[in-house]
GROMACS .gro file of C-alpha atoms in nm:
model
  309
    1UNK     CA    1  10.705   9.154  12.538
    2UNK     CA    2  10.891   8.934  12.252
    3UNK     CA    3  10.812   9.233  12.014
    4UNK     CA    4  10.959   9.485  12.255
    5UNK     CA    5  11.260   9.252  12.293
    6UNK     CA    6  11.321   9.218  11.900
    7UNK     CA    7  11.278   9.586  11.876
    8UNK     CA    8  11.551   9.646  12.158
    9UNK     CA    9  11.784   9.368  12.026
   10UNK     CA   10  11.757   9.515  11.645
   11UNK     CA   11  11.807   9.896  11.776
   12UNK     CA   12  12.085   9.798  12.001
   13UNK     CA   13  12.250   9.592  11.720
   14UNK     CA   14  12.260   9.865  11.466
   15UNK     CA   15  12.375  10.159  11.739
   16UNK     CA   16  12.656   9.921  11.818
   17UNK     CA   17  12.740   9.857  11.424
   18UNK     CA   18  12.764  10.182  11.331
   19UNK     CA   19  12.904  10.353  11.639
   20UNK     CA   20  13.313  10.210  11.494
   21UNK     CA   21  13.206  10.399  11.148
   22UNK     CA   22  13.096  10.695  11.309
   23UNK     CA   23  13.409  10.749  11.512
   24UNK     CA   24  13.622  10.654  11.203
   25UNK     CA   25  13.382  10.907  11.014
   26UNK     CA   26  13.389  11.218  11.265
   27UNK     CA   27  13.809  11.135  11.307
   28UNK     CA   28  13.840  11.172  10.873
   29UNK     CA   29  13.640  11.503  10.920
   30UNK     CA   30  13.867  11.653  11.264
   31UNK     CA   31  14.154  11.606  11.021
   32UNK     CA   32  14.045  11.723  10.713
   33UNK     CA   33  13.932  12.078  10.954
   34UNK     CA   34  14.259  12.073  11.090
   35UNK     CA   35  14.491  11.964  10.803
   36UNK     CA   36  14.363  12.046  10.469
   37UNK     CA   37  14.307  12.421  10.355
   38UNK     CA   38  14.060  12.534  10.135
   39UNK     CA   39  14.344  12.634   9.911
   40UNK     CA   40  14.497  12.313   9.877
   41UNK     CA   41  14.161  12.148   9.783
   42UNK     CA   42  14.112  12.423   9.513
   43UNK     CA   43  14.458  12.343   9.379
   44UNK     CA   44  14.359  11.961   9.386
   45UNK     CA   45  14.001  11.997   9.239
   46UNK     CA   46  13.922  11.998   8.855
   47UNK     CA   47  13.710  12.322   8.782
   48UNK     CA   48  13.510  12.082   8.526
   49UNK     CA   49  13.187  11.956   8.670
   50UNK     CA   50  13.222  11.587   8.544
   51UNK     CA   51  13.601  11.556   8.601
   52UNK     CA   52  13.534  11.664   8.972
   53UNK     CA   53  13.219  11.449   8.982
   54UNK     CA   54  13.470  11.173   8.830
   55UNK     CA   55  13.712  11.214   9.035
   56UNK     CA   56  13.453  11.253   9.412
   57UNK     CA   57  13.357  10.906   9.258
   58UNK     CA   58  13.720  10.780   9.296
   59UNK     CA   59  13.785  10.908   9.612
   60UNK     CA   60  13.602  10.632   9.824
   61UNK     CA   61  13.847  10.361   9.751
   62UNK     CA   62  14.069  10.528   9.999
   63UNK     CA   63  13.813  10.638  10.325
   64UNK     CA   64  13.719  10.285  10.436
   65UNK     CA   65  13.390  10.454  10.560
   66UNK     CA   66  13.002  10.303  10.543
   67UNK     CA   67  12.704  10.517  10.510
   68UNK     CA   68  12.719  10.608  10.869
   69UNK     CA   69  13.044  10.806  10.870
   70UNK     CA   70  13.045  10.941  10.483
   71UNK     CA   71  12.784  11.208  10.625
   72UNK     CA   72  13.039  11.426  10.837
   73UNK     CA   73  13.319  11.374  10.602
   74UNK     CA   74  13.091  11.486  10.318
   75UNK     CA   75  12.988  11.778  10.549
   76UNK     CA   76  13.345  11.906  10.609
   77UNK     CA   77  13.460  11.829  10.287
   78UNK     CA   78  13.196  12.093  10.149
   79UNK     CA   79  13.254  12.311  10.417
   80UNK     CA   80  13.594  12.314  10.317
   81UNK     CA   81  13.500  12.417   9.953
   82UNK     CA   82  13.464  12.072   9.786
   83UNK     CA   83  13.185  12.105   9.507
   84UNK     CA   84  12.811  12.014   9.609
   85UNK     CA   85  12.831  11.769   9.363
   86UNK     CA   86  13.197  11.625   9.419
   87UNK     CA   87  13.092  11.576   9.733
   88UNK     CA   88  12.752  11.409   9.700
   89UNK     CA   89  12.993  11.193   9.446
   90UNK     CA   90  13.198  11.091   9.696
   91UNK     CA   91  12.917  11.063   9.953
   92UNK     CA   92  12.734  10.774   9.768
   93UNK     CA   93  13.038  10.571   9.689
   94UNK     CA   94  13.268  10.604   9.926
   95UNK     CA   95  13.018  10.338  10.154
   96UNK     CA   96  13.009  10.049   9.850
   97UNK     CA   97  13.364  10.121   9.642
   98UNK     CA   98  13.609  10.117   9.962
   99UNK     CA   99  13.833   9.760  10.001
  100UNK     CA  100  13.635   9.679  10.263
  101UNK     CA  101  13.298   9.659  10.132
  102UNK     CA  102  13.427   9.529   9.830
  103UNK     CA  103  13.579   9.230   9.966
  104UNK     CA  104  13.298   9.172  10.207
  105UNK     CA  105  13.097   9.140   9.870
  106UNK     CA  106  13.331   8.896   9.712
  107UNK     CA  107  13.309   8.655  10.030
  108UNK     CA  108  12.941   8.690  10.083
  109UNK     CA  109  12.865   8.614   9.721
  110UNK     CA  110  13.104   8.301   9.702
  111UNK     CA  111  13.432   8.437   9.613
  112UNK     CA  112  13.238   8.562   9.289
  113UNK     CA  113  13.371   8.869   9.139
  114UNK     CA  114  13.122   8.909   8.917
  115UNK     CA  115  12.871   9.066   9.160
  116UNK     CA  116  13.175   9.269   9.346
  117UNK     CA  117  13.212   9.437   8.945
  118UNK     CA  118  12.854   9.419   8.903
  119UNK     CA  119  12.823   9.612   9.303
  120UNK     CA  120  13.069   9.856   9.200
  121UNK     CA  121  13.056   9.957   8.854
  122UNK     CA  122  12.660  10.040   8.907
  123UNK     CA  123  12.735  10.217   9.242
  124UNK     CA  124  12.986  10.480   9.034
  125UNK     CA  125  12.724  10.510   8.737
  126UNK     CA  126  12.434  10.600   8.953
  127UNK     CA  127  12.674  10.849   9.184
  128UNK     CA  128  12.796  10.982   8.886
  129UNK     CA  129  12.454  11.045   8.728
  130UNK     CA  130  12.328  11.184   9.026
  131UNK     CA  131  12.591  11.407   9.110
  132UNK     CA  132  12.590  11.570   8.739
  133UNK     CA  133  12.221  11.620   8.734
  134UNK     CA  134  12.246  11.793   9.090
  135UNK     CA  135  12.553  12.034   8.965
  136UNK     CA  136  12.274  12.169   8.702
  137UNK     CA  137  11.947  12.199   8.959
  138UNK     CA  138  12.150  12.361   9.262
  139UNK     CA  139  12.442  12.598   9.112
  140UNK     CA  140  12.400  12.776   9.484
  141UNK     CA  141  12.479  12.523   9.852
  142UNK     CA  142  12.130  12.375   9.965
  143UNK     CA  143  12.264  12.409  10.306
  144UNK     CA  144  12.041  12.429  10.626
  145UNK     CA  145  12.041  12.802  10.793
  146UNK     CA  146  12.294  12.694  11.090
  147UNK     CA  147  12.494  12.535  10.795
  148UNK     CA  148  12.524  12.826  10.617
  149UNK     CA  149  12.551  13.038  10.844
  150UNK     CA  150  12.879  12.832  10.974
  151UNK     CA  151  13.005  12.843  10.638
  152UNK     CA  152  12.974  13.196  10.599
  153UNK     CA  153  13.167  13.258  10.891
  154UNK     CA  154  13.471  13.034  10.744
  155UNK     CA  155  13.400  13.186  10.431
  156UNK     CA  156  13.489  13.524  10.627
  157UNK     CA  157  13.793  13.414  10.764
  158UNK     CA  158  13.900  13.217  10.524
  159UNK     CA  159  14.220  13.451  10.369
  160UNK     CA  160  14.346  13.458  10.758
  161UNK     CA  161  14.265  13.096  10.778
  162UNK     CA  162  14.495  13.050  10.472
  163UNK     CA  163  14.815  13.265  10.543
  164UNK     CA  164  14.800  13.122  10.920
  165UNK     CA  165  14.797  12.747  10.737
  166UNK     CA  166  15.069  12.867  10.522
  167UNK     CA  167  15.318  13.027  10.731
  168UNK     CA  168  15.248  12.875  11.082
  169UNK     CA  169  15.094  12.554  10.964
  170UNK     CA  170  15.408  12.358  10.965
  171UNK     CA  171  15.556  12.545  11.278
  172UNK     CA  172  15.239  12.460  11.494
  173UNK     CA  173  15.295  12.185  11.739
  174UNK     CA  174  15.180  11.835  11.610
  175UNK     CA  175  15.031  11.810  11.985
  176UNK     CA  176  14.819  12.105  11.944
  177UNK     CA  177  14.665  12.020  11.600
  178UNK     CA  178  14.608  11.645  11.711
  179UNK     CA  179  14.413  11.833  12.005
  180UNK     CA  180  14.217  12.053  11.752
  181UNK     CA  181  14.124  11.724  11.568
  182UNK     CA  182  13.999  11.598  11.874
  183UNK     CA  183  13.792  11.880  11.900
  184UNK     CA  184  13.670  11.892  11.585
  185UNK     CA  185  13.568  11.504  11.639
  186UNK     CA  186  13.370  11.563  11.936
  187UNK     CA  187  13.192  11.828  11.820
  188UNK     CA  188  13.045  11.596  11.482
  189UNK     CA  189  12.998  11.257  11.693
  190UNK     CA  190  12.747  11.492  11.884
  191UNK     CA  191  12.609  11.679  11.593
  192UNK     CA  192  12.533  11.336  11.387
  193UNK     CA  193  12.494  11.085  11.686
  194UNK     CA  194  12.165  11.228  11.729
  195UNK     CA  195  12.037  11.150  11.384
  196UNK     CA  196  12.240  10.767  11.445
  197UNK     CA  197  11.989  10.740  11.723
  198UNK     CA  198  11.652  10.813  11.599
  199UNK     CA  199  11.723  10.722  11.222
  200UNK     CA  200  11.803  10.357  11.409
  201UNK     CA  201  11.506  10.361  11.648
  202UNK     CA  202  11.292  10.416  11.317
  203UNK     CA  203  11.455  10.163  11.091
  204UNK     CA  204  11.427   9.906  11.378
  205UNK     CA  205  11.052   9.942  11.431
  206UNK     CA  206  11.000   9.899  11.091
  207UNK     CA  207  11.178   9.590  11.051
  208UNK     CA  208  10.977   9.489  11.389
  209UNK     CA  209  10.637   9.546  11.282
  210UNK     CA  210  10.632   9.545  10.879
  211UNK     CA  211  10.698   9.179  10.829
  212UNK     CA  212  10.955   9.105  10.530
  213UNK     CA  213  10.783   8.873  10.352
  214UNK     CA  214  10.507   9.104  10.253
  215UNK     CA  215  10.758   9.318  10.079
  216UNK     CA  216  10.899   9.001   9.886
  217UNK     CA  217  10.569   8.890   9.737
  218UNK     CA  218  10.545   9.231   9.536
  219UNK     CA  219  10.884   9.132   9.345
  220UNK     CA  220  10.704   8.931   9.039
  221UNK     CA  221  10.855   9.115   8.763
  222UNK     CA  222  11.192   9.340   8.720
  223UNK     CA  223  11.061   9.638   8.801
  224UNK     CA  224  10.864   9.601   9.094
  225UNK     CA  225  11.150   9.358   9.177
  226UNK     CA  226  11.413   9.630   9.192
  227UNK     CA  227  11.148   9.845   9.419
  228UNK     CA  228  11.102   9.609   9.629
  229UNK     CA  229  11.461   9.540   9.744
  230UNK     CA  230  11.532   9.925   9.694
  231UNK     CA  231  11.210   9.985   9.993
  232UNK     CA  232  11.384   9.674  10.190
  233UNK     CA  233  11.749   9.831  10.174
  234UNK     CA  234  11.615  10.148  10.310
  235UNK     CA  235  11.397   9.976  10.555
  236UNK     CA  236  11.656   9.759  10.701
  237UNK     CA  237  11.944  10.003  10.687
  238UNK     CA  238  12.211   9.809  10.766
  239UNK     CA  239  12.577   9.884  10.752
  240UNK     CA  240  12.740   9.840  10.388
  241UNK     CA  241  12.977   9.604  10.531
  242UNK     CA  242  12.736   9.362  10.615
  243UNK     CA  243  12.514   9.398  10.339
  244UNK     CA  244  12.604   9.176  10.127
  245UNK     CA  245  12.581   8.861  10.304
  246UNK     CA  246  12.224   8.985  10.361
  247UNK     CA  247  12.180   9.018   9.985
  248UNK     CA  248  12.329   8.703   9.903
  249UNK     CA  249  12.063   8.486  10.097
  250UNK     CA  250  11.809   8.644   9.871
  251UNK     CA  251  11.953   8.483   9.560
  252UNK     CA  252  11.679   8.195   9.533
  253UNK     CA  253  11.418   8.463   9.550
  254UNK     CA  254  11.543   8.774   9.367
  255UNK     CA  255  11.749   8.849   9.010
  256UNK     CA  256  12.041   8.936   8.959
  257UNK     CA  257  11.929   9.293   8.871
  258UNK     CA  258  11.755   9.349   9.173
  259UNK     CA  259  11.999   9.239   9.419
  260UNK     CA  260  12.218   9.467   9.271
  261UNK     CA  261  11.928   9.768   9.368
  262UNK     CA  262  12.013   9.620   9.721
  263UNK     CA  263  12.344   9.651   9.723
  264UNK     CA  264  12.368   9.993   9.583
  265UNK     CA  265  12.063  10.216   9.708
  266UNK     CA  266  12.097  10.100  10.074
  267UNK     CA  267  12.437  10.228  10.149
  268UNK     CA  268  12.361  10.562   9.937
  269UNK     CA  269  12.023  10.623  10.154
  270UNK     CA  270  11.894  10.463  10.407
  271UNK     CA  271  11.677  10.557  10.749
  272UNK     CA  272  12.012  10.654  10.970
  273UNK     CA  273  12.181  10.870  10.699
  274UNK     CA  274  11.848  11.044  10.547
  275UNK     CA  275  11.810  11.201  10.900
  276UNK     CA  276  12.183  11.292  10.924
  277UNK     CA  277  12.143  11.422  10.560
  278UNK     CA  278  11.811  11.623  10.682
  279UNK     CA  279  12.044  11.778  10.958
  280UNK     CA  280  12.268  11.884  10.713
  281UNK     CA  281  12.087  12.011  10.373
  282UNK     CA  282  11.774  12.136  10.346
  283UNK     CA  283  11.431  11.937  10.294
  284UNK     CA  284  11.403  11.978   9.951
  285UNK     CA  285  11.711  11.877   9.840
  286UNK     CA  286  11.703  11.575  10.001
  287UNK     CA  287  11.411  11.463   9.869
  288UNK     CA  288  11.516  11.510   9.521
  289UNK     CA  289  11.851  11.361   9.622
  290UNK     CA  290  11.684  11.074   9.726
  291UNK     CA  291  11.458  11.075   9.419
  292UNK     CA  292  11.773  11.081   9.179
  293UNK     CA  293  11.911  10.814   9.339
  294UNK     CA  294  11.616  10.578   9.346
  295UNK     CA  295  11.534  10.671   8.985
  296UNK     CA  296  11.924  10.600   8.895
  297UNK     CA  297  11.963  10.249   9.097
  298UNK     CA  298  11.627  10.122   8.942
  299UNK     CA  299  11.772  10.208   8.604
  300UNK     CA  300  12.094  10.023   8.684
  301UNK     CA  301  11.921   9.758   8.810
  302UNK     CA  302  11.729   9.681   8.489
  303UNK     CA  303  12.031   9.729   8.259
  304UNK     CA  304  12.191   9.469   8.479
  305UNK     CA  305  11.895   9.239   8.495
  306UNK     CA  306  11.890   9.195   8.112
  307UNK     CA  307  12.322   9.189   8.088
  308UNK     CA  308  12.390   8.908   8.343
  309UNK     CA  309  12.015   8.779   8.419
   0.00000   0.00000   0.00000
């Protein structure tokens, strides 16, 4: 009964968390649909793989969004003709580079900037990393069928699309196109709140029956350190606003270097946004995506371990 009750309190607490981020997520995405044209993000994107990828990096500081609500805005944003890897850029930092996070870091850690540069300078450098390595393995979208298939449909109607943006765009009533983002919102919250669900029924059964402190007495070097808190970030999935102050009471246990594998592989992947990922792109990719990640934070980790351990 008591393990029944921890496993409803820790679901429940996580649905309500992420539910703001998820509305705040699918809201970016309804007006990105219905404001932005694919022409305008052409104009606006670099054709240059690593000044895109650059640049998708950059981009979070301005959607205060957590790992929970980057998936749909990635989605649309692709959808919309944003590079693959632009947008997988801006999909793993947007949840640890916004203000937000960033300040929740810098109270959590003691008003200590140091781990707030440390927090954000690694998350860029593995996104970055990541995102230039995928540009090379998938030139074509690793979209799911029903993903594709949407996009192939835009893709169709996409000169119409245009010229209606461009000569009625401006004309249409703000009423209507605050309606269509509406719609638009709906239509994601349902498409992702599923994933939300189960990827949050998952994470809190294995925080209920895989007790944390057999995880923590792997962590005797750097290496299996950084693992360790890289399996417990994905484990716990928690929201990258709160993070940190989760991380921080770790500090008599773990390095610098690992709490820093924390802080940046659980907001890229965790439980919740694998399955929304899954939903989205196919298997494969993910994996690999998740791979490239956890081979880049690990790296980071260690560099920082031996700079500021």
């Amino acid at each position: 009964m008591v393990t029944f009750l921890q496993l409803n309190t820790i679901f429940l607490s996580m649905i309500m968390e992420a539910i703001p981020f998820i509305l705040l997520g699918v809201i970016v995405s309804g007006l990105i649909q219905t404001f932005l044209s694919e022409r305008w993000i052409a104009r606006l994107l670099p054709q240059n793989r690593y000044l895109a990828s650059l640049l998708g990096c950059g981009v979070g500081l301005f959607f205060p969004a957590c790992e929970c609500g980057i998936v749909p805005i990635t989605r649309r944003l692709i959808r919309k003709g944003v590079p693959l890897h632009a947008g997988i850029a801006f999909m793993l930092t947007g949840p640890i580079i916004n203000p937000v996070v960033l300040f929740a870091t810098y109270i959590a850690f003691g008003n200590d900037w140091r781990m707030v540069l440390i927090r954000g300078g690694s998350a860029v450098v593995v996104a970055y990393v990541t995102a230039i390595v995928i540009s090379y393995l998938y030139p074509k979208l690793p979209m799911r069928l029903h993903e594709a298939a949407i996009m192939e449909t835009a893709a169709g109607a996409g000169d119409a699309s245009s010229a209606r943006f461009a000569n009625d765009g401006l004309r249409e009533p703000l009423q209507r196109r605050l309606y269509d983002v509406m719609l638009h919102a709906i239509e994601e919250f349902f498409s992702v709140g599923k994933y939300l669900v189960l990827g949050a029924f998952i994470a809190a059964s294995m925080q209920t029956f895989i007790p944390t402190s057999s995880l923590m007495h792997m962590g005797s070097n750097p290496v299996t350190a950084s693992l360790v808190m890289i399996g417990l970030a994905f484990v716990m999935s928690l929201c990258s606003e709160a993070d940190a102050f989760i991380a921080s009471s770790f500090r008599s246990t773990f390095s610098v270097g690992a709490l820093s594998a924390f802080l940046v592989f659980g907001p890229m992947i965790d439980i919740k946004n694998t399955l929304m990922l899954l939903g989205v792109f196919k298997g494969r990719f993910v994996i690999v995506l998740i791979a490239l990640v956890a081979a880049c934070t690990l790296g980071t980790s260690l560099l920082v371990g031996r700079l500021f351990g």
